Amino acid sequence: MGMIKNFRIFRIFYLKLLIPAVAFSLLMCFSLGFTSGNFGLCFLLFLPAMHFFIYEIRFRHEYYFYAHFGFSKKFLWMVTASISVLINLITKFL
């Protein structure tokens, strides 16, 4: 039961990031010329930017909520960076 709850909490955290990051990446990608490589580069830039604007500026006190479930601020930043680099690498090879 604990692992399912932690996954749900983790999903809530990243849904707040992924939806705007994908939307802004698509908008920027269409203005640059839509290719998978451009999308990956835009996503590489926008996911950490959304993390910063949403959780460091707007909802900075929500880190306490996530820390209660074992997700430290450092861990969440590392996962954000890893996801953005992984998506960028995947789209480079498509």
PDB file of C-alpha atoms in Angstrom:
ATOM      1  CA  MET A   1       0.000   0.000   0.000  1.00  0.00           C
ATOM      2  CA  GLY A   2       2.853   2.421   0.791  1.00  0.00           C
ATOM      3  CA  MET A   3       4.494   2.069  -2.604  1.00  0.00           C
ATOM      4  CA  ILE A   4       1.238   2.798  -4.430  1.00  0.00           C
ATOM      5  CA  LYS A   5       0.668   5.893  -2.282  1.00  0.00           C
ATOM      6  CA  ASN A   6       4.211   7.116  -2.966  1.00  0.00           C
ATOM      7  CA  PHE A   7       3.715   6.589  -6.695  1.00  0.00           C
ATOM      8  CA  ARG A   8       0.515   8.632  -6.593  1.00  0.00           C
ATOM      9  CA  ILE A   9       2.267  11.451  -4.728  1.00  0.00           C
ATOM     10  CA  PHE A  10       5.156  11.333  -7.213  1.00  0.00           C
ATOM     11  CA  ARG A  11       2.653  11.450 -10.082  1.00  0.00           C
ATOM     12  CA  ILE A  12       0.918  14.503  -8.615  1.00  0.00           C
ATOM     13  CA  PHE A  13       4.257  16.284  -8.394  1.00  0.00           C
ATOM     14  CA  TYR A  14       5.213  15.592 -12.002  1.00  0.00           C
ATOM     15  CA  LEU A  15       1.782  16.211 -13.547  1.00  0.00           C
ATOM     16  CA  LYS A  16       2.100  19.812 -12.433  1.00  0.00           C
ATOM     17  CA  LEU A  17       5.378  19.936 -14.359  1.00  0.00           C
ATOM     18  CA  LEU A  18       4.818  17.760 -17.401  1.00  0.00           C
ATOM     19  CA  ILE A  19       1.633  19.356 -18.718  1.00  0.00           C
ATOM     20  CA  PRO A  20       3.015  22.908 -18.964  1.00  0.00           C
ATOM     21  CA  ALA A  21       6.483  21.696 -20.018  1.00  0.00           C
ATOM     22  CA  VAL A  22       5.051  19.686 -22.921  1.00  0.00           C
ATOM     23  CA  ALA A  23       2.712  22.536 -23.901  1.00  0.00           C
ATOM     24  CA  PHE A  24       5.477  25.162 -23.923  1.00  0.00           C
ATOM     25  CA  SER A  25       7.861  22.764 -25.653  1.00  0.00           C
ATOM     26  CA  LEU A  26       5.336  22.140 -28.421  1.00  0.00           C
ATOM     27  CA  LEU A  27       4.668  25.858 -28.846  1.00  0.00           C
ATOM     28  CA  MET A  28       8.366  26.648 -29.052  1.00  0.00           C
ATOM     29  CA  CYS A  29       8.999  23.664 -31.284  1.00  0.00           C
ATOM     30  CA  PHE A  30       6.331  24.747 -33.770  1.00  0.00           C
ATOM     31  CA  SER A  31       7.886  28.192 -33.963  1.00  0.00           C
ATOM     32  CA  LEU A  32      11.343  26.697 -34.606  1.00  0.00           C
ATOM     33  CA  GLY A  33      10.144  24.086 -37.072  1.00  0.00           C
ATOM     34  CA  PHE A  34       8.773  20.849 -35.718  1.00  0.00           C
ATOM     35  CA  THR A  35      11.311  18.042 -35.500  1.00  0.00           C
ATOM     36  CA  SER A  36      11.775  15.509 -32.752  1.00  0.00           C
ATOM     37  CA  GLY A  37      15.235  16.916 -32.027  1.00  0.00           C
ATOM     38  CA  ASN A  38      13.831  20.416 -31.552  1.00  0.00           C
ATOM     39  CA  PHE A  39      11.134  19.070 -29.258  1.00  0.00           C
ATOM     40  CA  GLY A  40      13.740  17.243 -27.169  1.00  0.00           C
ATOM     41  CA  LEU A  41      15.856  20.368 -26.866  1.00  0.00           C
ATOM     42  CA  CYS A  42      12.855  22.489 -25.899  1.00  0.00           C
ATOM     43  CA  PHE A  43      11.778  19.877 -23.346  1.00  0.00           C
ATOM     44  CA  LEU A  44      15.326  19.789 -21.956  1.00  0.00           C
ATOM     45  CA  LEU A  45      15.029  23.499 -21.291  1.00  0.00           C
ATOM     46  CA  PHE A  46      11.388  23.793 -20.233  1.00  0.00           C
ATOM     47  CA  LEU A  47      11.038  20.920 -17.746  1.00  0.00           C
ATOM     48  CA  PRO A  48      13.667  22.283 -15.311  1.00  0.00           C
ATOM     49  CA  ALA A  49      12.342  25.807 -15.916  1.00  0.00           C
ATOM     50  CA  MET A  50       8.814  24.702 -15.008  1.00  0.00           C
ATOM     51  CA  HIS A  51      10.177  22.918 -11.933  1.00  0.00           C
ATOM     52  CA  PHE A  52      11.889  26.129 -10.865  1.00  0.00           C
ATOM     53  CA  PHE A  53       8.931  28.439 -11.513  1.00  0.00           C
ATOM     54  CA  ILE A  54       6.276  26.139 -10.076  1.00  0.00           C
ATOM     55  CA  TYR A  55       8.019  24.643  -7.049  1.00  0.00           C
ATOM     56  CA  GLU A  56      10.779  27.105  -6.189  1.00  0.00           C
ATOM     57  CA  ILE A  57       8.826  30.324  -6.675  1.00  0.00           C
ATOM     58  CA  ARG A  58       5.079  29.679  -6.630  1.00  0.00           C
ATOM     59  CA  PHE A  59       4.560  26.613  -4.374  1.00  0.00           C
ATOM     60  CA  ARG A  60       7.853  26.476  -2.475  1.00  0.00           C
ATOM     61  CA  HIS A  61       6.168  25.248   0.715  1.00  0.00           C
ATOM     62  CA  GLU A  62       4.902  22.105  -1.021  1.00  0.00           C
ATOM     63  CA  TYR A  63       8.375  20.586  -0.681  1.00  0.00           C
ATOM     64  CA  TYR A  64       7.469  19.873   2.950  1.00  0.00           C
ATOM     65  CA  PHE A  65       4.505  17.797   1.800  1.00  0.00           C
ATOM     66  CA  TYR A  66       6.663  15.737  -0.556  1.00  0.00           C
ATOM     67  CA  ALA A  67       9.430  15.424   2.040  1.00  0.00           C
ATOM     68  CA  HIS A  68       6.871  13.865   4.397  1.00  0.00           C
ATOM     69  CA  PHE A  69       6.533  11.006   1.899  1.00  0.00           C
ATOM     70  CA  GLY A  70      10.305  10.609   1.491  1.00  0.00           C
ATOM     71  CA  PHE A  71      10.912  12.723  -1.614  1.00  0.00           C
ATOM     72  CA  SER A  72      13.618  15.250  -0.824  1.00  0.00           C
ATOM     73  CA  LYS A  73      14.073  18.431  -2.797  1.00  0.00           C
ATOM     74  CA  LYS A  74      17.422  17.161  -4.103  1.00  0.00           C
ATOM     75  CA  PHE A  75      15.875  13.860  -5.234  1.00  0.00           C
ATOM     76  CA  LEU A  76      13.046  15.637  -7.067  1.00  0.00           C
ATOM     77  CA  TRP A  77      15.519  17.913  -8.864  1.00  0.00           C
ATOM     78  CA  MET A  78      17.661  14.921  -9.861  1.00  0.00           C
ATOM     79  CA  VAL A  79      14.630  13.108 -11.275  1.00  0.00           C
ATOM     80  CA  THR A  80      13.580  16.242 -13.167  1.00  0.00           C
ATOM     81  CA  ALA A  81      17.047  16.593 -14.693  1.00  0.00           C
ATOM     82  CA  SER A  82      17.178  12.875 -15.519  1.00  0.00           C
ATOM     83  CA  ILE A  83      13.770  12.889 -17.206  1.00  0.00           C
ATOM     84  CA  SER A  84      14.607  15.945 -19.299  1.00  0.00           C
ATOM     85  CA  VAL A  85      17.960  14.503 -20.429  1.00  0.00           C
ATOM     86  CA  LEU A  86      16.394  11.111 -21.138  1.00  0.00           C
ATOM     87  CA  ILE A  87      13.606  12.607 -23.265  1.00  0.00           C
ATOM     88  CA  ASN A  88      16.171  14.728 -25.086  1.00  0.00           C
ATOM     89  CA  LEU A  89      18.331  11.677 -25.850  1.00  0.00           C
ATOM     90  CA  ILE A  90      15.336   9.619 -26.990  1.00  0.00           C
ATOM     91  CA  THR A  91      14.137  12.328 -29.353  1.00  0.00           C
ATOM     92  CA  LYS A  92      17.638  12.802 -30.807  1.00  0.00           C
ATOM     93  CA  PHE A  93      17.674   9.195 -31.990  1.00  0.00           C
ATOM     94  CA  LEU A  94      14.146   9.157 -33.468  1.00  0.00           C
TER      95      LEU A  94
END
